[in-house]
CSV table of C-alpha atoms and ligand atoms in Angstrom, one decimal:
chain,number,residue,atom,x,y,z
A,141,MET,CA,59.8,-91.7,-17.9
A,142,SER,CA,62.7,-93.5,-19.4
A,143,ARG,CA,65.0,-95.7,-17.5
A,144,LEU,CA,68.1,-93.9,-18.6
A,145,ALA,CA,69.5,-90.4,-17.7
A,146,GLN,CA,67.7,-90.2,-14.3
A,147,THR,CA,68.9,-87.5,-11.9
A,148,ALA,CA,68.9,-88.3,-8.2
A,149,GLY,CA,68.2,-85.7,-5.5
A,150,LEU,CA,65.8,-83.4,-7.4
A,151,THR,CA,63.3,-81.3,-5.5
A,152,ASP,CA,59.5,-81.7,-6.1
A,153,VAL,CA,59.5,-78.4,-8.0
A,154,GLN,CA,62.3,-79.5,-10.3
A,155,ARG,CA,60.5,-82.8,-10.9
A,156,GLU,CA,57.3,-81.0,-11.7
A,157,ILE,CA,59.0,-78.6,-14.1
A,158,LEU,CA,60.8,-81.4,-15.9
A,159,SER,CA,57.6,-83.5,-16.2
A,160,THR,CA,55.8,-80.5,-17.7
A,161,VAL,CA,58.6,-79.9,-20.2
A,162,ARG,CA,58.8,-83.6,-21.2
A,163,ASP,CA,55.1,-83.7,-21.8
A,164,PHE,CA,55.3,-80.6,-23.9
A,165,VAL,CA,58.2,-82.1,-25.9
A,166,ASP,CA,56.3,-85.3,-26.5
A,167,LYS,CA,53.1,-83.7,-27.6
A,168,GLU,CA,54.1,-80.4,-29.2
A,169,ILE,CA,57.7,-80.8,-30.5
A,170,ILE,CA,58.5,-84.4,-31.5
A,171,PRO,CA,55.4,-84.8,-33.8
A,172,VAL,CA,56.3,-81.7,-35.9
A,173,ALA,CA,60.0,-81.3,-35.6
A,174,THR,CA,61.2,-83.2,-38.6
A,175,GLU,CA,58.7,-81.6,-41.0
A,176,LEU,CA,59.5,-78.1,-39.8
A,177,GLU,CA,63.3,-78.9,-40.0
A,178,HIS,CA,63.1,-80.1,-43.6
A,179,ARG,CA,61.3,-76.8,-44.4
A,180,ASP,CA,63.8,-74.8,-42.4
A,181,GLU,CA,60.8,-73.2,-40.8
A,182,TYR,CA,60.9,-71.1,-37.5
A,183,PRO,CA,58.8,-73.0,-34.9
A,184,GLN,CA,56.7,-70.0,-33.8
A,185,ALA,CA,54.0,-72.1,-32.2
A,186,ILE,CA,56.6,-74.0,-30.1
A,187,VAL,CA,58.3,-70.8,-29.1
A,188,ASP,CA,54.9,-69.4,-28.0
A,189,GLY,CA,54.3,-72.5,-25.9
A,190,LEU,CA,57.7,-72.2,-24.3
A,191,LYS,CA,56.9,-68.6,-23.4
A,192,GLU,CA,53.7,-69.7,-21.7
A,193,LEU,CA,55.6,-72.3,-19.7
A,194,GLY,CA,57.9,-69.5,-18.5
A,195,LEU,CA,61.0,-71.2,-19.9
A,196,PHE,CA,62.5,-67.9,-21.2
A,197,GLY,CA,62.7,-66.7,-17.6
A,198,LEU,CA,63.7,-70.1,-16.0
A,199,MET,CA,67.0,-68.8,-14.5
A,200,ILE,CA,66.1,-65.1,-14.2
A,201,PRO,CA,65.7,-64.1,-10.5
A,202,GLU,CA,62.2,-63.9,-9.2
A,203,GLU,CA,62.6,-60.2,-8.4
A,204,TYR,CA,62.8,-59.6,-12.1
A,205,GLY,CA,59.8,-61.8,-12.9
A,206,GLY,CA,61.6,-65.1,-13.7
A,207,LEU,CA,61.4,-68.5,-12.0
A,208,GLY,CA,64.8,-68.1,-10.3
A,209,GLU,CA,65.7,-71.7,-11.0
A,210,SER,CA,69.2,-73.2,-10.9
A,211,LEU,CA,71.6,-74.0,-13.8
A,212,LEU,CA,70.8,-77.7,-13.1
A,213,THR,CA,67.1,-77.2,-13.6
A,214,TYR,CA,67.8,-75.3,-16.8
A,215,ALA,CA,70.2,-77.9,-18.2
A,216,LEU,CA,67.8,-80.7,-17.5
A,217,CYS,CA,65.0,-78.8,-19.4
A,218,VAL,CA,67.4,-78.2,-22.3
A,219,GLU,CA,68.2,-81.9,-22.3
A,220,GLU,CA,64.5,-82.7,-22.6
A,221,ILE,CA,63.9,-80.0,-25.3
A,222,ALA,CA,66.9,-81.2,-27.4
A,223,ARG,CA,65.5,-84.7,-27.2
A,224,GLY,CA,62.6,-83.3,-29.1
A,225,TRP,CA,64.5,-81.0,-31.5
A,226,MET,CA,67.9,-79.5,-31.0
A,227,SER,CA,67.0,-76.3,-32.8
A,228,VAL,CA,64.5,-75.4,-30.2
A,229,SER,CA,67.1,-75.6,-27.5
A,230,GLY,CA,69.2,-73.3,-29.7
A,231,ILE,CA,66.4,-70.7,-29.6
A,232,ILE,CA,66.5,-70.5,-25.8
A,233,ASN,CA,70.3,-71.0,-25.3
A,234,THR,CA,71.6,-67.6,-26.5
A,235,HIS,CA,68.7,-65.9,-24.7
A,236,PHE,CA,69.7,-67.7,-21.5
A,237,ILE,CA,73.4,-66.7,-21.9
A,238,VAL,CA,72.6,-63.0,-22.4
A,239,ALA,CA,70.2,-63.1,-19.4
A,240,TYR,CA,72.9,-64.8,-17.3
A,241,MET,CA,75.5,-62.2,-18.4
A,242,LEU,CA,73.1,-59.4,-17.4
A,243,LYS,CA,72.4,-61.0,-14.1
A,244,GLN,CA,76.1,-61.5,-13.3
A,245,HIS,CA,77.6,-58.4,-14.8
A,246,GLY,CA,74.9,-55.8,-15.6
A,247,THR,CA,74.4,-52.5,-13.8
A,248,GLN,CA,71.2,-52.2,-11.7
A,249,GLU,CA,69.6,-50.1,-14.4
A,250,GLN,CA,70.5,-52.6,-17.1
A,251,LYS,CA,69.0,-55.5,-15.1
A,252,GLU,CA,65.8,-53.5,-14.4
A,253,HIS,CA,65.5,-52.4,-18.1
A,254,PHE,CA,66.0,-55.9,-19.7
A,255,LEU,CA,65.5,-58.8,-17.3
A,256,PRO,CA,61.7,-58.5,-16.7
A,257,ARG,CA,61.0,-58.3,-20.4
A,258,MET,CA,63.5,-61.1,-21.1
A,259,ALA,CA,61.7,-63.3,-18.5
A,260,LEU,CA,58.5,-62.9,-20.5
A,261,GLY,CA,60.3,-63.7,-23.7
A,262,GLU,CA,59.4,-60.2,-25.1
A,263,VAL,CA,63.0,-59.2,-25.4
A,264,ARG,CA,65.0,-62.1,-26.9
A,265,GLY,CA,68.8,-62.4,-26.6
A,266,ALA,CA,71.6,-63.4,-29.0
A,267,PHE,CA,75.3,-63.1,-28.4
A,268,SER,CA,78.0,-62.3,-30.9
A,269,MET,CA,81.7,-63.0,-30.5
A,270,SER,CA,82.7,-64.8,-33.7
A,271,GLU,CA,83.8,-62.9,-36.9
A,272,PRO,CA,84.4,-64.2,-40.4
A,273,ALA,CA,88.2,-64.7,-39.7
A,274,LEU,CA,87.9,-66.1,-36.2
A,275,GLY,CA,85.9,-68.3,-33.8
A,276,SER,CA,88.2,-70.1,-31.5
A,277,ASP,CA,90.7,-67.3,-31.2
A,278,VAL,CA,88.4,-64.7,-29.6
A,279,SER,CA,91.4,-62.5,-28.7
A,280,ALA,CA,91.9,-61.7,-32.4
A,281,ILE,CA,88.6,-59.8,-32.7
A,282,THR,CA,88.9,-56.8,-35.0
A,283,SER,CA,85.5,-55.1,-34.9
A,284,LYS,CA,86.0,-51.9,-32.9
A,285,ALA,CA,84.2,-49.3,-30.7
A,286,VAL,CA,85.4,-45.7,-30.5
A,287,ARG,CA,84.0,-43.3,-27.9
A,288,ASP,CA,82.3,-40.2,-29.3
A,289,GLY,CA,80.8,-38.0,-26.5
A,290,ASP,CA,78.1,-40.0,-24.6
A,291,GLU,CA,78.1,-42.7,-27.3
A,292,TYR,CA,80.3,-45.4,-28.9
A,293,VAL,CA,80.6,-45.8,-32.6
A,294,LEU,CA,80.9,-49.5,-33.6
A,295,ASN,CA,82.3,-50.8,-36.9
A,296,GLY,CA,83.0,-54.4,-38.0
A,297,GLN,CA,81.5,-57.7,-39.2
A,298,LYS,CA,80.3,-60.5,-37.1
A,299,MET,CA,79.6,-64.1,-38.1
A,300,TRP,CA,77.4,-67.0,-36.9
A,301,LEU,CA,74.9,-65.4,-34.7
A,302,THR,CA,72.4,-67.9,-33.5
A,303,ASN,CA,69.0,-66.1,-33.4
A,304,GLY,CA,70.6,-63.2,-35.2
A,305,GLY,CA,67.3,-62.4,-37.0
A,306,THR,CA,64.7,-63.2,-34.3
A,307,SER,CA,66.5,-61.6,-31.4
A,308,THR,CA,65.9,-58.0,-30.2
A,309,LEU,CA,69.0,-57.7,-27.9
A,310,VAL,CA,72.5,-58.7,-29.0
A,311,ALA,CA,75.5,-58.8,-26.6
A,312,VAL,CA,78.2,-57.8,-29.1
A,313,LEU,CA,81.9,-58.2,-28.2
A,314,THR,CA,84.3,-55.6,-29.8
A,315,ARG,CA,87.7,-54.2,-29.2
A,316,SER,CA,87.6,-50.8,-27.5
A,317,ASP,CA,90.7,-48.7,-27.1
A,318,GLU,CA,89.3,-46.1,-24.8
A,319,GLY,CA,91.3,-46.2,-21.5
A,320,HIS,CA,93.3,-49.1,-22.9
A,321,PRO,CA,96.4,-47.8,-24.7
A,322,GLU,CA,98.1,-49.5,-27.6
A,323,GLY,CA,99.9,-52.7,-26.3
A,324,THR,CA,97.2,-53.6,-23.7
A,325,ALA,CA,96.7,-57.3,-23.7
A,326,PRO,CA,93.8,-58.2,-26.2
A,327,HIS,CA,91.6,-59.7,-23.6
A,328,LYS,CA,91.8,-56.5,-21.5
A,329,SER,CA,90.7,-54.2,-24.3
A,330,MET,CA,87.4,-55.8,-25.2
A,331,THR,CA,83.9,-54.6,-24.3
A,332,THR,CA,80.5,-56.1,-24.4
A,333,PHE,CA,77.8,-53.8,-25.8
A,334,LEU,CA,74.1,-54.4,-25.3
A,335,VAL,CA,72.7,-53.7,-28.7
A,336,GLU,CA,68.9,-53.3,-29.0
A,337,LYS,CA,67.4,-53.8,-32.5
A,338,GLU,CA,64.2,-54.7,-34.4
A,339,PRO,CA,63.7,-58.4,-35.2
A,340,GLY,CA,64.1,-59.4,-38.9
A,341,PHE,CA,66.5,-58.9,-41.7
A,342,GLY,CA,68.1,-55.9,-43.5
A,343,GLU,CA,68.8,-52.7,-41.7
A,344,VAL,CA,67.3,-53.4,-38.3
A,345,ARG,CA,68.7,-50.2,-36.7
A,346,PRO,CA,70.6,-47.3,-38.2
A,347,GLY,CA,74.2,-48.6,-38.8
A,348,LEU,CA,73.2,-52.3,-38.1
A,349,THR,CA,72.4,-54.8,-40.8
A,350,ILE,CA,71.4,-58.5,-40.5
A,351,PRO,CA,71.9,-59.7,-44.1
A,352,GLY,CA,69.8,-63.0,-44.0
A,353,LYS,CA,69.9,-66.6,-42.8
A,354,ILE,CA,73.0,-68.7,-43.4
A,355,ASP,CA,72.0,-72.0,-45.2
A,356,LYS,CA,73.1,-74.8,-42.9
A,357,MET,CA,73.4,-78.6,-43.2
A,358,GLY,CA,71.3,-79.1,-40.1
A,359,TYR,CA,70.2,-77.2,-37.0
A,360,LYS,CA,67.6,-75.7,-39.2
A,361,GLY,CA,64.5,-73.7,-38.1
A,362,VAL,CA,66.6,-71.6,-35.9
A,363,ASP,CA,68.2,-68.6,-37.8
A,364,THR,CA,71.9,-68.2,-37.9
A,365,THR,CA,73.2,-64.9,-39.4
A,366,GLU,CA,75.9,-62.4,-40.0
A,367,LEU,CA,75.8,-58.9,-38.4
A,368,ILE,CA,77.3,-55.9,-40.0
A,369,MET,CA,78.1,-52.7,-38.0
A,370,ASP,CA,78.7,-49.6,-40.0
A,371,GLY,CA,78.8,-46.5,-37.8
A,372,LEU,CA,76.4,-48.1,-35.3
A,373,ARG,CA,75.9,-45.6,-32.4
A,374,ILE,CA,75.4,-47.2,-28.9
A,375,PRO,CA,74.9,-45.0,-25.8
A,376,ALA,CA,77.6,-45.4,-23.1
A,377,ASN,CA,75.0,-46.7,-20.6
A,378,ARG,CA,74.7,-49.8,-22.8
A,379,VAL,CA,78.2,-51.0,-22.0
A,380,LEU,CA,77.6,-54.2,-20.1
A,381,GLY,CA,78.4,-53.5,-16.4
A,382,GLY,CA,79.3,-49.8,-17.2
A,383,ASP,CA,83.0,-50.3,-17.6
A,384,THR,CA,84.9,-50.9,-20.8
A,385,GLY,CA,87.7,-53.6,-20.9
A,386,ARG,CA,85.6,-56.3,-19.1
A,387,GLY,CA,84.0,-57.8,-22.2
A,388,PHE,CA,86.3,-60.8,-22.7
A,389,TYR,CA,85.8,-62.0,-19.1
A,390,GLN,CA,82.0,-61.4,-19.2
A,391,MET,CA,81.7,-63.4,-22.5
A,392,MET,CA,83.9,-66.3,-21.2
A,393,ASP,CA,81.7,-66.5,-18.1
A,394,GLY,CA,78.6,-66.7,-20.3
A,395,VAL,CA,80.2,-69.3,-22.5
A,396,GLU,CA,81.1,-71.4,-19.5
A,397,VAL,CA,77.4,-71.9,-18.5
A,398,GLY,CA,76.7,-72.2,-22.3
A,399,ARG,CA,79.0,-75.3,-22.3
A,400,VAL,CA,76.9,-77.0,-19.7
A,401,ASN,CA,74.0,-76.2,-21.9
A,402,VAL,CA,75.7,-77.7,-25.0
A,403,ALA,CA,76.5,-80.8,-23.0
A,404,ALA,CA,72.8,-81.0,-22.1
A,405,ARG,CA,71.9,-80.7,-25.7
A,406,GLY,CA,74.3,-83.6,-26.6
A,407,CYS,CA,72.6,-85.7,-23.9
A,408,GLY,CA,69.1,-85.0,-25.2
A,409,VAL,CA,70.0,-85.7,-28.8
A,410,ALA,CA,71.8,-88.9,-27.8
A,411,GLN,CA,68.8,-90.1,-25.7
A,412,ARG,CA,66.5,-89.6,-28.7
A,413,ALA,CA,68.9,-91.5,-31.0
A,414,PHE,CA,69.0,-94.3,-28.5
A,415,GLU,CA,65.2,-94.4,-28.2
A,416,LEU,CA,64.9,-94.5,-32.0
A,417,GLY,CA,67.6,-97.2,-32.3
A,418,VAL,CA,66.3,-99.5,-29.6
A,419,SER,CA,62.8,-99.2,-31.0
A,420,TYR,CA,63.8,-99.9,-34.6
A,421,ALA,CA,66.0,-102.9,-33.6
A,422,GLN,CA,63.0,-104.7,-32.1
A,423,GLN,CA,60.8,-104.2,-35.2
A,424,ARG,CA,63.3,-105.0,-38.0
A,425,HIS,CA,63.8,-108.7,-38.8
A,426,THR,CA,66.8,-110.3,-40.5
A,427,PHE,CA,67.7,-113.9,-40.7
A,428,GLY,CA,64.5,-114.9,-39.0
A,429,LYS,CA,64.6,-112.7,-35.9
A,430,PRO,CA,64.5,-109.1,-34.7
A,431,ILE,CA,67.9,-107.5,-35.3
A,432,ALA,CA,67.9,-106.7,-31.5
A,433,GLN,CA,68.4,-110.4,-31.0
A,434,HIS,CA,71.7,-110.4,-32.9
A,435,GLN,CA,74.5,-109.9,-30.4
A,436,ALA,CA,76.3,-107.3,-32.6
A,437,ILE,CA,73.2,-105.1,-32.4
A,438,GLN,CA,72.8,-105.7,-28.7
A,439,PHE,CA,76.4,-104.6,-28.1
A,440,LYS,CA,75.7,-101.4,-30.0
A,441,LEU,CA,72.7,-100.7,-27.8
A,442,ALA,CA,74.7,-101.4,-24.7
A,443,GLU,CA,77.5,-99.0,-25.8
A,444,MET,CA,74.9,-96.4,-26.7
A,445,ALA,CA,73.1,-96.6,-23.4
A,446,THR,CA,76.4,-96.5,-21.5
A,447,LYS,CA,77.4,-93.3,-23.3
A,448,VAL,CA,74.0,-91.7,-22.6
A,449,GLU,CA,74.4,-92.5,-18.9
A,450,ALA,CA,78.0,-91.2,-18.7
A,451,ALA,CA,77.3,-88.0,-20.5
A,452,HIS,CA,74.3,-87.3,-18.4
A,453,ALA,CA,76.2,-87.8,-15.2
A,454,MET,CA,79.0,-85.5,-16.2
A,455,MET,CA,76.6,-82.8,-17.4
A,456,VAL,CA,74.7,-82.9,-14.1
A,457,ASN,CA,78.0,-82.8,-12.1
A,458,ALA,CA,79.2,-79.7,-14.0
A,459,ALA,CA,75.8,-77.9,-13.5
A,460,ARG,CA,75.7,-78.7,-9.8
A,461,LYS,CA,79.3,-77.5,-9.3
A,462,LYS,CA,78.3,-74.1,-10.8
A,463,ASP,CA,75.2,-74.0,-8.7
A,464,SER,CA,77.2,-74.5,-5.6
A,465,GLY,CA,79.2,-71.3,-6.4
A,466,GLU,CA,82.4,-73.1,-7.3
A,467,ARG,CA,84.5,-72.6,-10.4
A,468,ASN,CA,83.4,-75.3,-12.9
A,469,ASP,CA,85.4,-74.6,-16.1
A,470,LEU,CA,87.1,-78.0,-15.8
A,471,GLU,CA,83.9,-79.9,-15.3
A,472,ALA,CA,82.0,-77.9,-17.9
A,473,GLY,CA,84.8,-78.4,-20.5
A,474,MET,CA,84.9,-82.1,-19.8
A,475,ALA,CA,81.1,-82.5,-19.9
A,476,LYS,CA,80.9,-80.5,-23.2
A,477,TYR,CA,83.7,-82.5,-24.8
A,478,LEU,CA,82.4,-85.9,-23.7
A,479,ALA,CA,78.7,-85.3,-24.3
A,480,SER,CA,79.2,-83.9,-27.8
A,481,GLU,CA,81.6,-86.7,-28.9
A,482,TYR,CA,79.3,-89.4,-27.4
A,483,CYS,CA,76.3,-87.8,-29.0
A,484,LYS,CA,77.9,-88.0,-32.4
A,485,GLU,CA,78.8,-91.7,-31.8
A,486,VAL,CA,75.4,-92.7,-30.4
A,487,VAL,CA,73.6,-91.0,-33.3
A,488,GLU,CA,75.9,-92.8,-35.8
A,489,ASP,CA,75.2,-96.2,-34.2
A,490,ALA,CA,71.4,-95.5,-34.3
A,491,PHE,CA,71.8,-94.5,-37.9
A,492,ARG,CA,73.6,-97.8,-38.7
A,493,ILE,CA,70.9,-99.8,-36.8
A,494,HIS,CA,68.4,-98.3,-39.2
A,495,GLY,CA,70.3,-99.7,-42.2
A,496,GLY,CA,69.3,-98.0,-45.5
A,497,TYR,CA,66.2,-96.4,-43.9
A,498,GLY,CA,68.4,-94.2,-41.8
A,499,PHE,CA,69.4,-92.5,-45.1
A,500,SER,CA,65.8,-91.7,-45.9
A,501,LYS,CA,64.4,-88.3,-44.9
A,502,GLU,CA,61.3,-90.1,-43.7
A,503,TYR,CA,63.1,-91.3,-40.6
A,504,GLU,CA,63.9,-89.0,-37.7
A,505,ILE,CA,67.5,-90.3,-37.4
A,506,GLU,CA,68.4,-88.6,-40.6
A,507,ARG,CA,67.7,-85.3,-39.0
A,508,LEU,CA,69.7,-86.1,-35.9
A,509,TYR,CA,72.6,-87.3,-38.0
A,510,ARG,CA,72.8,-83.7,-39.5
A,511,GLU,CA,72.4,-82.0,-36.1
A,512,ALA,CA,74.9,-83.8,-34.0
A,513,PRO,CA,78.1,-82.3,-35.7
A,514,MET,CA,77.0,-78.8,-34.6
A,515,LEU,CA,77.7,-79.7,-31.0
A,516,LEU,CA,81.3,-80.5,-31.8
A,517,ILE,CA,81.8,-76.9,-32.9
A,518,GLY,CA,79.5,-74.5,-30.9
A,519,GLU,CA,80.7,-73.0,-27.5
A,520,GLY,CA,84.2,-74.1,-28.4
A,521,THR,CA,85.4,-77.0,-30.5
A,522,ALA,CA,86.7,-80.3,-29.0
A,523,GLU,CA,90.3,-79.1,-29.4
A,524,ILE,CA,89.5,-75.9,-27.5
A,525,GLN,CA,87.8,-77.9,-24.7
A,526,LYS,CA,90.9,-80.1,-24.5
A,527,MET,CA,93.1,-77.0,-24.2
A,528,ILE,CA,91.0,-75.7,-21.3
A,529,ILE,CA,91.0,-79.1,-19.6
A,530,GLY,CA,94.7,-79.6,-20.1
A,531,ARG,CA,95.6,-76.2,-18.7
A,532,ARG,CA,93.4,-76.6,-15.7
A,533,LEU,CA,94.8,-80.1,-15.0
A,534,LEU,CA,98.3,-78.7,-15.0
A,535,GLU,CA,97.2,-76.0,-12.5
A,536,GLU,CA,95.7,-78.6,-10.2
A,537,TYR,CA,98.5,-81.2,-10.5
A,538,ARG,CA,101.4,-78.8,-10.5
A,539,PHE,CA,104.7,-80.7,-10.2
A,540,GLN,CA,106.0,-80.1,-6.7
A,541,GLY,CA,109.6,-81.5,-7.1
B,46,FAD,C1,75.5,-73.2,-36.3
B,46,FAD,C2,76.5,-72.4,-35.6
B,46,FAD,C3,76.0,-71.4,-34.7
B,46,FAD,C4,76.9,-70.6,-34.0
B,46,FAD,N1,76.4,-69.6,-33.1
B,46,FAD,C5,77.3,-68.7,-32.6
B,46,FAD,C6,76.8,-67.6,-31.8
B,46,FAD,O1,75.6,-67.5,-31.5
B,46,FAD,N2,77.6,-66.6,-31.4
B,46,FAD,C7,79.0,-66.7,-31.7
B,46,FAD,O2,79.7,-65.8,-31.3
B,46,FAD,N3,79.5,-67.7,-32.4
B,46,FAD,C8,78.7,-68.7,-32.9
B,46,FAD,N4,79.2,-69.8,-33.7
B,46,FAD,C9,80.6,-69.8,-34.0
B,46,FAD,C10,81.3,-70.9,-33.2
B,46,FAD,O3,81.5,-70.5,-31.9
B,46,FAD,C11,82.7,-71.1,-34.0
B,46,FAD,O4,82.4,-71.7,-35.2
B,46,FAD,C12,83.6,-72.0,-33.2
B,46,FAD,O5,84.1,-71.3,-32.0
B,46,FAD,C13,84.8,-72.4,-34.0
B,46,FAD,O6,85.4,-71.3,-34.6
B,46,FAD,P1,85.7,-71.3,-36.2
B,46,FAD,O7,84.5,-71.8,-36.9
B,46,FAD,O8,86.3,-69.9,-36.6
B,46,FAD,O9,86.9,-72.4,-36.4
B,46,FAD,P2,88.5,-72.1,-36.2
B,46,FAD,O10,88.7,-71.3,-34.9
B,46,FAD,O11,89.0,-71.5,-37.4
B,46,FAD,O12,89.0,-73.6,-36.0
B,46,FAD,C14,89.2,-74.4,-37.2
B,46,FAD,C15,89.7,-75.8,-36.7
B,46,FAD,O13,91.0,-75.5,-36.0
B,46,FAD,C16,91.0,-76.0,-34.7
B,46,FAD,N5,91.8,-75.1,-33.9
B,46,FAD,C17,91.7,-73.8,-33.7
B,46,FAD,N6,92.6,-73.3,-32.9
B,46,FAD,C18,93.4,-74.4,-32.5
B,46,FAD,C19,94.4,-74.6,-31.6
B,46,FAD,N7,95.0,-73.6,-30.9
B,46,FAD,N8,94.9,-75.9,-31.4
B,46,FAD,C20,94.4,-76.9,-32.0
B,46,FAD,N9,93.3,-76.8,-32.9
B,46,FAD,C21,92.8,-75.6,-33.1
B,46,FAD,C22,89.5,-76.0,-34.3
B,46,FAD,O14,89.3,-76.9,-33.2
B,46,FAD,C23,88.9,-76.4,-35.6
B,46,FAD,O15,88.9,-77.8,-35.7
B,46,FAD,C24,78.3,-70.7,-34.3
B,46,FAD,C25,78.7,-71.6,-35.2
B,46,FAD,C26,77.9,-72.5,-35.8
B,46,FAD,C27,78.4,-73.5,-36.8
């Protein structure tokens, strides 16, 4: 166990789960991550291992076959996994968001239909809000669902689906005008559809095409795709929660827990960068001594470790707040913002400590350097987090004069 990023007050069960996951990361993920990432290869053996550990059902209630664990347990597992390879945490993240949305907002029939198979990792979730012309401004969504008897007909193009190819259940957010006349506020005329499909690329269901993988600078191995709906027919009982017009709120609820998750990923990647930096600094000699003995490098290590600790503490605080049943959008926004910015900075410092070797694909830090920027974007950019934080602060500190 490392000295940094410890969490006080965990139960024996939480400690046992974390120790099992850490062991799995050290033995099964870290040794193969960089090679698979360079080949942009889907880590099937790792995913099978995670299924066996029950990680796909970690937060799904026990009555549906999951482990019924808290958001904190989940976030700490994500931190460990991202320490090994961030792409693997991406594979379980969208699954977790869809399972959470079903648990919170699904009808009884929807929960019984999907959650037991999601807990086993047989049904795998992805979620889709973004479109080619929008990401931050979700209210501008143009893809549309129109009622036709007992079905809805969906048309439109979606962008940036993490696990778009490998998933078999996509929560898709579209505009739906039924019952919401022209002029209804955009966020009140959106609906989440539970879209089942075959895994893979091409036409994966009549009217639904997943064109192929987007070629990315990092975060490889996990597939990120577009999704095209052209007359896609979805039965009315696959509207999440049964009622149209609730989709925006359901997705925002999902993204809120997703933010804790992205913060946890930032913590994990930063920890790994620190481990690589502190190890290299003691092996590389310049001017007659290990570079760790130069004060400038020690200062870097000190700053990196302080950032790792601070980000971890904020992430744990945000998760615990949600677990206690309280609103946590302020804490989740702050944790996501700070952890992703610190992650980028810690990775850059570790990269600099490596000198020229950091630029070589033989060194793990090169991969982390390409992965960290994704955390600045996913689940809302830094600017969007600051907008959320700022608005909430003005609510809390309303001028009384
Ligand atoms: C690898 C990857 C995986 C992803 N996975 C998913 C997924 O699974 N599902 C999904 O739905 N989406 C996913 N996304 C999309 C992601 O959520 C969006 O990229 C993100 O929300 C930003 O949207 P955008 O790219 O359209 O940028 P834009 O919204 O166009 O923003 C561009 C820039 O303008 C800034 N900006 C925007 N509005 C404001 C404002 N009001 N004030 C100040 N600055 C502003 C932004 O911060 C940013 O710097 C993924 C993206 C990536 C890169």
